[in-house]
Amino acid sequence: MDRRSLIETTATLGLGALAGCALPGNAAKTARTPFEVPGTFVPIVGSDMAFPVRRIYCIGRNYAAHAREMGSDPTREPPFFFQKPTDAIQNVAPGGIADHPYPTLTKNYHYEVELVAALHKGGLNISPANALECVYGYSLGLDMTRRDLQRAMGDEKKPWEIGKSFDRSAPIGPIHPVALVGHMVQGSIWLKVNGQTKQSANLNQMIWNVAEQISKLSAAFELMAGDIIYSGTPENVGPVLRGDRIECHIDTLPNLSLQIV
Ligand code: MN
C-alpha cells in the first residue's frame, strides 16, 4: 500500500468511526455491518407482530417457601436480581412439545416455572402505583438452572452466571397483551414432570408483586421498552433428565410443554 492510499484508508476509517460516535447512544435503527446478528423476538398473541426483547431480568427467591428451600430467610428483604442474555430465549409454541437440549457441564438440571412480565415502557425510580402502566403483557416462562454450577459458584462467592445465564436457559411462551388478559396478580401456577405435579402455588404468594418488582428494579437499572422480567419461582424446584417431559401452567395462559433431549 502506498502512502497516498494509506492516508485515504485512514480517512475513511476515521469518518466511519466519527459517524459511529455521532449516533445518539446506541439507538441506531440500522447500520452497515460486516455480518448480521439476529435479534430476539417473542410472538404476541392476537397479532402478527412480535415483541422485541431488550433485556431479561430475573427475580430471585420471590416465593417464601422457595426462599426457605434455597436456605434463606423469606422475610421481606429487598428482592435481588440477575440477568440472562437476551438470546437465552427459547420460544415455545403452546399446543406442541418443544425439544429442549440438556445443557453441557451440569449433572443437576432444574426447572423453575415463572410468570413473565413484558414491558413496553420503562424509566428510573418508577413508583409501585405507576409500575403496571409499563407492562405490555404477560407470559409463562422457565428459568432453567444448572443448579450444581449455581451452588458451587455461590459457595465460592463467585458470580453464578454459569448456572443461570446459558444458551436456551429462558424458554418462554407467546406474550399475551394486558388488553387480552388483564394484570396477573393471582391464579394458579404449576409445573408437572412426566404428568406428576412438582410445583404448585398461586401468583398471589409472591413476596414482591410485579408492580413492586418493576419499582425496585427501576431503582437499580433504567428500564426500557423490550425488557422482560421473570418474576421468580414457587417452591419444589427439582431436576430433569433427558427424556423427561415438562408441562407448565398459569391460569388464563395456555400450557407450555418441553421435552428434554
Ligand atoms: Mn428463577
PDB file of C-alpha atoms and ligand atoms in Angstrom:
ATOM      1  CA  MET A   1       0.000   0.000   0.000  1.00  0.00           C
ATOM      2  CA  ASP A   2       1.484   3.387  -0.970  1.00  0.00           C
ATOM      3  CA  ARG A   3       1.412   6.402   1.290  1.00  0.00           C
ATOM      4  CA  ARG A   4      -1.486   8.066  -0.513  1.00  0.00           C
ATOM      5  CA  SER A   5      -3.849   5.075  -0.318  1.00  0.00           C
ATOM      6  CA  LEU A   6      -2.868   4.556   3.328  1.00  0.00           C
ATOM      7  CA  ILE A   7      -3.999   8.110   4.078  1.00  0.00           C
ATOM      8  CA  GLU A   8      -7.240   7.581   2.181  1.00  0.00           C
ATOM      9  CA  THR A   9      -7.934   4.349   4.053  1.00  0.00           C
ATOM     10  CA  THR A  10      -7.272   6.049   7.357  1.00  0.00           C
ATOM     11  CA  ALA A  11      -9.544   8.915   6.440  1.00  0.00           C
ATOM     12  CA  THR A  12     -12.321   6.551   5.521  1.00  0.00           C
ATOM     13  CA  LEU A  13     -11.950   4.654   8.786  1.00  0.00           C
ATOM     14  CA  GLY A  14     -11.853   7.927  10.684  1.00  0.00           C
ATOM     15  CA  LEU A  15     -15.053   9.107   9.085  1.00  0.00           C
ATOM     16  CA  GLY A  16     -16.678   5.780   9.809  1.00  0.00           C
ATOM     17  CA  ALA A  17     -15.658   5.975  13.446  1.00  0.00           C
ATOM     18  CA  LEU A  18     -16.900   9.565  13.636  1.00  0.00           C
ATOM     19  CA  ALA A  19     -20.211   8.585  12.099  1.00  0.00           C
ATOM     20  CA  GLY A  20     -20.438   5.831  14.706  1.00  0.00           C
ATOM     21  CA  CYS A  21     -19.796   8.297  17.521  1.00  0.00           C
ATOM     22  CA  ALA A  22     -22.359  10.728  16.150  1.00  0.00           C
ATOM     23  CA  LEU A  23     -25.168   8.193  16.535  1.00  0.00           C
ATOM     24  CA  PRO A  24     -27.280   9.008  19.592  1.00  0.00           C
ATOM     25  CA  GLY A  25     -26.181   6.425  22.126  1.00  0.00           C
ATOM     26  CA  ASN A  26     -26.742   3.002  20.669  1.00  0.00           C
ATOM     27  CA  ALA A  27     -30.157   3.914  19.332  1.00  0.00           C
ATOM     28  CA  ALA A  28     -29.264   3.447  15.654  1.00  0.00           C
ATOM     29  CA  LYS A  29     -32.074   1.585  13.953  1.00  0.00           C
ATOM     30  CA  THR A  30     -29.812   0.349  11.228  1.00  0.00           C
ATOM     31  CA  ALA A  31     -26.139   0.491  10.471  1.00  0.00           C
ATOM     32  CA  ARG A  32     -23.962  -1.071   7.837  1.00  0.00           C
ATOM     33  CA  THR A  33     -22.381  -4.104   9.472  1.00  0.00           C
ATOM     34  CA  PRO A  34     -19.813  -6.682   8.344  1.00  0.00           C
ATOM     35  CA  PHE A  35     -22.185  -9.520   9.304  1.00  0.00           C
ATOM     36  CA  GLU A  36     -25.679  -9.949  10.720  1.00  0.00           C
ATOM     37  CA  VAL A  37     -26.648 -10.743  14.293  1.00  0.00           C
ATOM     38  CA  PRO A  38     -30.237 -11.899  14.725  1.00  0.00           C
ATOM     39  CA  GLY A  39     -32.463 -10.053  17.195  1.00  0.00           C
ATOM     40  CA  THR A  40     -34.596 -11.827  19.794  1.00  0.00           C
ATOM     41  CA  PHE A  41     -38.366 -11.701  19.404  1.00  0.00           C
ATOM     42  CA  VAL A  42     -41.295 -13.362  21.171  1.00  0.00           C
ATOM     43  CA  PRO A  43     -44.608 -13.828  19.319  1.00  0.00           C
ATOM     44  CA  ILE A  44     -47.547 -11.701  20.501  1.00  0.00           C
ATOM     45  CA  VAL A  45     -50.906 -13.427  20.831  1.00  0.00           C
ATOM     46  CA  GLY A  46     -53.654 -11.945  18.655  1.00  0.00           C
ATOM     47  CA  SER A  47     -51.184 -10.070  16.452  1.00  0.00           C
ATOM     48  CA  ASP A  48     -48.841 -10.629  13.533  1.00  0.00           C
ATOM     49  CA  MET A  49     -46.230  -8.596  15.410  1.00  0.00           C
ATOM     50  CA  ALA A  50     -43.522  -9.886  17.692  1.00  0.00           C
ATOM     51  CA  PHE A  51     -42.208  -8.438  20.953  1.00  0.00           C
ATOM     52  CA  PRO A  52     -38.567  -7.306  20.614  1.00  0.00           C
ATOM     53  CA  VAL A  53     -36.589  -8.368  23.680  1.00  0.00           C
ATOM     54  CA  ARG A  54     -34.049  -5.873  25.029  1.00  0.00           C
ATOM     55  CA  ARG A  55     -33.041  -7.389  28.377  1.00  0.00           C
ATOM     56  CA  ILE A  56     -34.081 -10.328  30.517  1.00  0.00           C
ATOM     57  CA  TYR A  57     -34.252  -9.598  34.239  1.00  0.00           C
ATOM     58  CA  CYS A  58     -34.942 -12.350  36.762  1.00  0.00           C
ATOM     59  CA  ILE A  59     -36.069 -12.046  40.391  1.00  0.00           C
ATOM     60  CA  GLY A  60     -34.556 -14.454  42.907  1.00  0.00           C
ATOM     61  CA  ARG A  61     -36.371 -16.124  45.815  1.00  0.00           C
ATOM     62  CA  ASN A  62     -39.718 -14.389  45.418  1.00  0.00           C
ATOM     63  CA  TYR A  63     -41.958 -17.030  46.999  1.00  0.00           C
ATOM     64  CA  ALA A  64     -41.461 -17.619  50.737  1.00  0.00           C
ATOM     65  CA  ALA A  65     -41.442 -21.412  50.598  1.00  0.00           C
ATOM     66  CA  HIS A  66     -38.907 -21.379  47.742  1.00  0.00           C
ATOM     67  CA  ALA A  67     -36.683 -18.929  49.637  1.00  0.00           C
ATOM     68  CA  ARG A  68     -36.733 -21.370  52.564  1.00  0.00           C
ATOM     69  CA  GLU A  69     -35.857 -24.362  50.384  1.00  0.00           C
ATOM     70  CA  MET A  70     -32.891 -22.375  48.984  1.00  0.00           C
ATOM     71  CA  GLY A  71     -31.694 -21.788  52.536  1.00  0.00           C
ATOM     72  CA  SER A  72     -32.604 -18.151  53.043  1.00  0.00           C
ATOM     73  CA  ASP A  73     -34.964 -16.191  55.265  1.00  0.00           C
ATOM     74  CA  PRO A  74     -38.150 -15.279  53.389  1.00  0.00           C
ATOM     75  CA  THR A  75     -38.873 -12.102  55.308  1.00  0.00           C
ATOM     76  CA  ARG A  76     -39.310  -9.064  53.089  1.00  0.00           C
ATOM     77  CA  GLU A  77     -35.667  -8.445  52.365  1.00  0.00           C
ATOM     78  CA  PRO A  78     -35.254  -6.338  49.236  1.00  0.00           C
ATOM     79  CA  PRO A  79     -35.650  -8.508  46.125  1.00  0.00           C
ATOM     80  CA  PHE A  80     -32.493  -9.414  44.268  1.00  0.00           C
ATOM     81  CA  PHE A  81     -31.979  -9.584  40.534  1.00  0.00           C
ATOM     82  CA  PHE A  82     -29.872 -11.220  37.897  1.00  0.00           C
ATOM     83  CA  GLN A  83     -29.945 -11.174  34.115  1.00  0.00           C
ATOM     84  CA  LYS A  84     -29.894 -13.699  31.356  1.00  0.00           C
ATOM     85  CA  PRO A  85     -28.549 -12.794  27.930  1.00  0.00           C
ATOM     86  CA  THR A  86     -31.335 -11.808  25.546  1.00  0.00           C
ATOM     87  CA  ASP A  87     -30.611 -14.687  23.209  1.00  0.00           C
ATOM     88  CA  ALA A  88     -31.132 -17.194  26.045  1.00  0.00           C
ATOM     89  CA  ILE A  89     -34.799 -17.060  24.973  1.00  0.00           C
ATOM     90  CA  GLN A  90     -36.243 -20.277  23.557  1.00  0.00           C
ATOM     91  CA  ASN A  91     -39.650 -19.606  22.036  1.00  0.00           C
ATOM     92  CA  VAL A  92     -42.137 -22.372  22.839  1.00  0.00           C
ATOM     93  CA  ALA A  93     -45.452 -22.584  20.999  1.00  0.00           C
ATOM     94  CA  PRO A  94     -48.447 -23.712  23.068  1.00  0.00           C
ATOM     95  CA  GLY A  95     -50.133 -26.878  21.908  1.00  0.00           C
ATOM     96  CA  GLY A  96     -46.942 -28.659  20.918  1.00  0.00           C
ATOM     97  CA  ILE A  97     -43.929 -30.119  22.663  1.00  0.00           C
ATOM     98  CA  ALA A  98     -40.670 -28.269  22.090  1.00  0.00           C
ATOM     99  CA  ASP A  99     -37.363 -30.100  22.258  1.00  0.00           C
ATOM    100  CA  HIS A 100     -35.085 -28.589  24.887  1.00  0.00           C
ATOM    101  CA  PRO A 101     -31.482 -29.816  24.837  1.00  0.00           C
ATOM    102  CA  TYR A 102     -29.970 -30.898  28.147  1.00  0.00           C
ATOM    103  CA  PRO A 103     -27.146 -28.361  28.565  1.00  0.00           C
ATOM    104  CA  THR A 104     -23.427 -29.000  28.908  1.00  0.00           C
ATOM    105  CA  LEU A 105     -21.451 -29.190  32.182  1.00  0.00           C
ATOM    106  CA  THR A 106     -24.322 -29.956  34.570  1.00  0.00           C
ATOM    107  CA  LYS A 107     -25.436 -33.101  36.381  1.00  0.00           C
ATOM    108  CA  ASN A 108     -28.295 -31.370  38.209  1.00  0.00           C
ATOM    109  CA  TYR A 109     -30.518 -29.509  35.748  1.00  0.00           C
ATOM    110  CA  HIS A 110     -33.522 -27.802  37.380  1.00  0.00           C
ATOM    111  CA  TYR A 111     -36.851 -26.359  36.236  1.00  0.00           C
ATOM    112  CA  GLU A 112     -38.321 -23.146  37.687  1.00  0.00           C
ATOM    113  CA  VAL A 113     -41.740 -22.136  36.350  1.00  0.00           C
ATOM    114  CA  GLU A 114     -42.326 -18.370  36.432  1.00  0.00           C
ATOM    115  CA  LEU A 115     -44.723 -15.598  35.414  1.00  0.00           C
ATOM    116  CA  VAL A 116     -43.023 -13.229  32.957  1.00  0.00           C
ATOM    117  CA  ALA A 117     -43.940  -9.543  32.573  1.00  0.00           C
ATOM    118  CA  ALA A 118     -43.028  -7.820  29.293  1.00  0.00           C
ATOM    119  CA  LEU A 119     -42.575  -4.021  29.307  1.00  0.00           C
ATOM    120  CA  HIS A 120     -43.481  -1.504  26.602  1.00  0.00           C
ATOM    121  CA  LYS A 121     -42.070   1.405  28.535  1.00  0.00           C
ATOM    122  CA  GLY A 122     -39.743   1.927  31.445  1.00  0.00           C
ATOM    123  CA  GLY A 123     -37.931   4.588  33.396  1.00  0.00           C
ATOM    124  CA  LEU A 124     -35.958   5.151  36.565  1.00  0.00           C
ATOM    125  CA  ASN A 125     -37.415   5.109  40.082  1.00  0.00           C
ATOM    126  CA  ILE A 126     -40.907   4.098  38.995  1.00  0.00           C
ATOM    127  CA  SER A 127     -43.406   4.077  41.870  1.00  0.00           C
ATOM    128  CA  PRO A 128     -45.362   0.867  42.528  1.00  0.00           C
ATOM    129  CA  ALA A 129     -48.561   2.838  41.816  1.00  0.00           C
ATOM    130  CA  ASN A 130     -47.379   3.646  38.273  1.00  0.00           C
ATOM    131  CA  ALA A 131     -45.436   0.463  37.572  1.00  0.00           C
ATOM    132  CA  LEU A 132     -48.156  -1.624  35.925  1.00  0.00           C
ATOM    133  CA  GLU A 133     -48.538   1.033  33.202  1.00  0.00           C
ATOM    134  CA  CYS A 134     -45.169  -0.221  31.942  1.00  0.00           C
ATOM    135  CA  VAL A 135     -46.467  -3.760  31.372  1.00  0.00           C
ATOM    136  CA  TYR A 136     -47.358  -4.630  27.799  1.00  0.00           C
ATOM    137  CA  GLY A 137     -48.277  -8.206  28.538  1.00  0.00           C
ATOM    138  CA  TYR A 138     -47.533 -11.458  30.320  1.00  0.00           C
ATOM    139  CA  SER A 139     -46.210 -14.869  29.515  1.00  0.00           C
ATOM    140  CA  LEU A 140     -45.254 -18.149  31.076  1.00  0.00           C
ATOM    141  CA  GLY A 141     -41.558 -18.924  31.232  1.00  0.00           C
ATOM    142  CA  LEU A 142     -38.981 -21.266  32.682  1.00  0.00           C
ATOM    143  CA  ASP A 143     -35.825 -20.088  34.436  1.00  0.00           C
ATOM    144  CA  MET A 144     -33.821 -23.214  33.648  1.00  0.00           C
ATOM    145  CA  THR A 145     -30.896 -23.625  36.025  1.00  0.00           C
ATOM    146  CA  ARG A 146     -27.687 -25.651  36.194  1.00  0.00           C
ATOM    147  CA  ARG A 147     -28.179 -25.967  39.960  1.00  0.00           C
ATOM    148  CA  ASP A 148     -24.880 -27.708  40.676  1.00  0.00           C
ATOM    149  CA  LEU A 149     -22.924 -24.941  38.951  1.00  0.00           C
ATOM    150  CA  GLN A 150     -25.023 -22.204  40.563  1.00  0.00           C
ATOM    151  CA  ARG A 151     -24.437 -23.700  44.034  1.00  0.00           C
ATOM    152  CA  ALA A 152     -20.726 -24.325  43.501  1.00  0.00           C
ATOM    153  CA  MET A 153     -20.155 -20.744  42.390  1.00  0.00           C
ATOM    154  CA  GLY A 154     -22.279 -19.401  45.244  1.00  0.00           C
ATOM    155  CA  ASP A 155     -20.286 -21.471  47.739  1.00  0.00           C
ATOM    156  CA  GLU A 156     -17.107 -19.858  46.398  1.00  0.00           C
ATOM    157  CA  LYS A 157     -18.693 -16.386  46.462  1.00  0.00           C
ATOM    158  CA  LYS A 158     -18.289 -16.123  42.708  1.00  0.00           C
ATOM    159  CA  PRO A 159     -20.949 -14.876  40.269  1.00  0.00           C
ATOM    160  CA  TRP A 160     -23.329 -17.734  39.452  1.00  0.00           C
ATOM    161  CA  GLU A 161     -23.901 -16.653  35.886  1.00  0.00           C
ATOM    162  CA  ILE A 162     -22.747 -20.023  34.548  1.00  0.00           C
ATOM    163  CA  GLY A 163     -25.613 -21.663  36.430  1.00  0.00           C
ATOM    164  CA  LYS A 164     -28.309 -19.288  35.186  1.00  0.00           C
ATOM    165  CA  SER A 165     -27.333 -17.406  32.061  1.00  0.00           C
ATOM    166  CA  PHE A 166     -26.526 -20.012  29.439  1.00  0.00           C
ATOM    167  CA  ASP A 167     -27.949 -20.749  25.999  1.00  0.00           C
ATOM    168  CA  ARG A 168     -31.683 -21.580  25.911  1.00  0.00           C
ATOM    169  CA  SER A 169     -31.978 -21.089  29.677  1.00  0.00           C
ATOM    170  CA  ALA A 170     -35.117 -18.971  29.177  1.00  0.00           C
ATOM    171  CA  PRO A 171     -37.903 -20.940  27.459  1.00  0.00           C
ATOM    172  CA  ILE A 172     -40.987 -18.738  27.078  1.00  0.00           C
ATOM    173  CA  GLY A 173     -44.488 -18.867  25.602  1.00  0.00           C
ATOM    174  CA  PRO A 174     -46.045 -16.132  23.459  1.00  0.00           C
ATOM    175  CA  ILE A 175     -46.831 -12.797  25.098  1.00  0.00           C
ATOM    176  CA  HIS A 176     -50.449 -12.104  25.989  1.00  0.00           C
ATOM    177  CA  PRO A 177     -51.177  -8.354  25.919  1.00  0.00           C
ATOM    178  CA  VAL A 178     -52.731  -6.819  29.027  1.00  0.00           C
ATOM    179  CA  ALA A 179     -55.617  -5.789  26.754  1.00  0.00           C
ATOM    180  CA  LEU A 180     -56.461  -9.510  26.414  1.00  0.00           C
ATOM    181  CA  VAL A 181     -55.642 -10.971  29.834  1.00  0.00           C
ATOM    182  CA  GLY A 182     -55.544  -8.023  32.268  1.00  0.00           C
ATOM    183  CA  HIS A 183     -52.917  -7.836  35.005  1.00  0.00           C
ATOM    184  CA  MET A 184     -51.965 -11.133  36.525  1.00  0.00           C
ATOM    185  CA  VAL A 185     -51.949 -10.770  40.293  1.00  0.00           C
ATOM    186  CA  GLN A 186     -53.413 -14.115  41.268  1.00  0.00           C
ATOM    187  CA  GLY A 187     -54.083 -17.501  39.790  1.00  0.00           C
ATOM    188  CA  SER A 188     -52.698 -20.972  39.891  1.00  0.00           C
ATOM    189  CA  ILE A 189     -49.132 -21.629  38.693  1.00  0.00           C
ATOM    190  CA  TRP A 190     -47.930 -25.211  38.390  1.00  0.00           C
ATOM    191  CA  LEU A 191     -45.385 -27.464  36.740  1.00  0.00           C
ATOM    192  CA  LYS A 192     -45.533 -31.187  36.069  1.00  0.00           C
ATOM    193  CA  VAL A 193     -42.789 -33.592  35.067  1.00  0.00           C
ATOM    194  CA  ASN A 194     -43.990 -36.693  33.197  1.00  0.00           C
ATOM    195  CA  GLY A 195     -47.536 -35.929  34.355  1.00  0.00           C
ATOM    196  CA  GLN A 196     -46.623 -35.660  38.041  1.00  0.00           C
ATOM    197  CA  THR A 197     -47.152 -32.318  39.806  1.00  0.00           C
ATOM    198  CA  LYS A 198     -43.872 -30.894  41.106  1.00  0.00           C
ATOM    199  CA  GLN A 199     -44.547 -27.197  41.654  1.00  0.00           C
ATOM    200  CA  SER A 200     -47.955 -25.773  42.576  1.00  0.00           C
ATOM    201  CA  ALA A 201     -48.684 -22.347  44.027  1.00  0.00           C
ATOM    202  CA  ASN A 202     -50.621 -19.143  43.470  1.00  0.00           C
ATOM    203  CA  LEU A 203     -49.286 -15.935  41.913  1.00  0.00           C
ATOM    204  CA  ASN A 204     -50.617 -14.053  44.947  1.00  0.00           C
ATOM    205  CA  GLN A 205     -47.992 -15.815  47.082  1.00  0.00           C
ATOM    206  CA  MET A 206     -45.161 -13.761  45.577  1.00  0.00           C
ATOM    207  CA  ILE A 207     -43.228 -11.828  48.214  1.00  0.00           C
ATOM    208  CA  TRP A 208     -42.844  -8.897  45.769  1.00  0.00           C
ATOM    209  CA  ASN A 209     -45.645  -8.499  43.212  1.00  0.00           C
ATOM    210  CA  VAL A 210     -44.982  -7.420  39.620  1.00  0.00           C
ATOM    211  CA  ALA A 211     -45.582  -3.723  40.357  1.00  0.00           C
ATOM    212  CA  GLU A 212     -43.132  -3.856  43.254  1.00  0.00           C
ATOM    213  CA  GLN A 213     -40.599  -5.796  41.150  1.00  0.00           C
ATOM    214  CA  ILE A 214     -40.688  -3.092  38.465  1.00  0.00           C
ATOM    215  CA  SER A 215     -40.380  -0.359  41.081  1.00  0.00           C
ATOM    216  CA  LYS A 216     -37.395  -1.993  42.819  1.00  0.00           C
ATOM    217  CA  LEU A 217     -35.680  -2.911  39.536  1.00  0.00           C
ATOM    218  CA  SER A 218     -36.047   0.634  38.258  1.00  0.00           C
ATOM    219  CA  ALA A 219     -34.128   1.935  41.268  1.00  0.00           C
ATOM    220  CA  ALA A 220     -31.132  -0.110  40.111  1.00  0.00           C
ATOM    221  CA  PHE A 221     -31.483  -0.020  36.311  1.00  0.00           C
ATOM    222  CA  GLU A 222     -33.224   2.266  33.850  1.00  0.00           C
ATOM    223  CA  LEU A 223     -35.952   0.029  32.492  1.00  0.00           C
ATOM    224  CA  MET A 224     -36.905   0.318  28.843  1.00  0.00           C
ATOM    225  CA  ALA A 225     -39.393  -0.962  26.315  1.00  0.00           C
ATOM    226  CA  GLY A 226     -38.487  -4.525  25.434  1.00  0.00           C
ATOM    227  CA  ASP A 227     -37.342  -5.518  28.919  1.00  0.00           C
ATOM    228  CA  ILE A 228     -38.903  -8.677  30.301  1.00  0.00           C
ATOM    229  CA  ILE A 229     -38.967  -9.783  33.923  1.00  0.00           C
ATOM    230  CA  TYR A 230     -39.051 -13.388  35.145  1.00  0.00           C
ATOM    231  CA  SER A 231     -40.814 -12.938  38.468  1.00  0.00           C
ATOM    232  CA  GLY A 232     -39.441 -15.862  40.481  1.00  0.00           C
ATOM    233  CA  THR A 233     -40.457 -19.462  41.037  1.00  0.00           C
ATOM    234  CA  PRO A 234     -42.523 -21.198  43.715  1.00  0.00           C
ATOM    235  CA  GLU A 235     -41.143 -23.966  45.927  1.00  0.00           C
ATOM    236  CA  ASN A 236     -40.251 -27.528  44.943  1.00  0.00           C
ATOM    237  CA  VAL A 237     -37.753 -26.885  42.200  1.00  0.00           C
ATOM    238  CA  GLY A 238     -36.090 -30.085  41.084  1.00  0.00           C
ATOM    239  CA  PRO A 239     -34.126 -31.929  38.433  1.00  0.00           C
ATOM    240  CA  VAL A 240     -34.983 -33.251  34.988  1.00  0.00           C
ATOM    241  CA  LEU A 241     -33.151 -35.782  32.840  1.00  0.00           C
ATOM    242  CA  ARG A 242     -33.060 -36.461  29.119  1.00  0.00           C
ATOM    243  CA  GLY A 243     -36.387 -37.943  28.060  1.00  0.00           C
ATOM    244  CA  ASP A 244     -38.408 -36.099  30.709  1.00  0.00           C
ATOM    245  CA  ARG A 245     -41.381 -34.035  29.662  1.00  0.00           C
ATOM    246  CA  ILE A 246     -42.163 -30.754  31.440  1.00  0.00           C
ATOM    247  CA  GLU A 247     -45.635 -29.214  31.302  1.00  0.00           C
ATOM    248  CA  CYS A 248     -46.308 -25.860  32.916  1.00  0.00           C
ATOM    249  CA  HIS A 249     -49.339 -23.705  33.545  1.00  0.00           C
ATOM    250  CA  ILE A 250     -50.509 -20.294  34.700  1.00  0.00           C
ATOM    251  CA  ASP A 251     -54.265 -19.639  34.891  1.00  0.00           C
ATOM    252  CA  THR A 252     -55.619 -17.871  31.772  1.00  0.00           C
ATOM    253  CA  LEU A 253     -52.462 -18.644  29.699  1.00  0.00           C
ATOM    254  CA  PRO A 254     -52.089 -21.748  27.506  1.00  0.00           C
ATOM    255  CA  ASN A 255     -49.897 -24.527  28.907  1.00  0.00           C
ATOM    256  CA  LEU A 256     -46.351 -24.999  27.634  1.00  0.00           C
ATOM    257  CA  SER A 257     -44.587 -28.332  27.179  1.00  0.00           C
ATOM    258  CA  LEU A 258     -40.915 -29.175  26.762  1.00  0.00           C
ATOM    259  CA  GLN A 259     -39.195 -32.458  26.109  1.00  0.00           C
ATOM    260  CA  ILE A 260     -35.661 -32.680  27.473  1.00  0.00           C
ATOM    261  CA  VAL A 261     -33.449 -34.173  24.756  1.00  0.00           C
TER     262      VAL A 261
HETATM  263 MN    MN B   1     -35.930 -18.221  38.990  1.00  0.00          MN
END
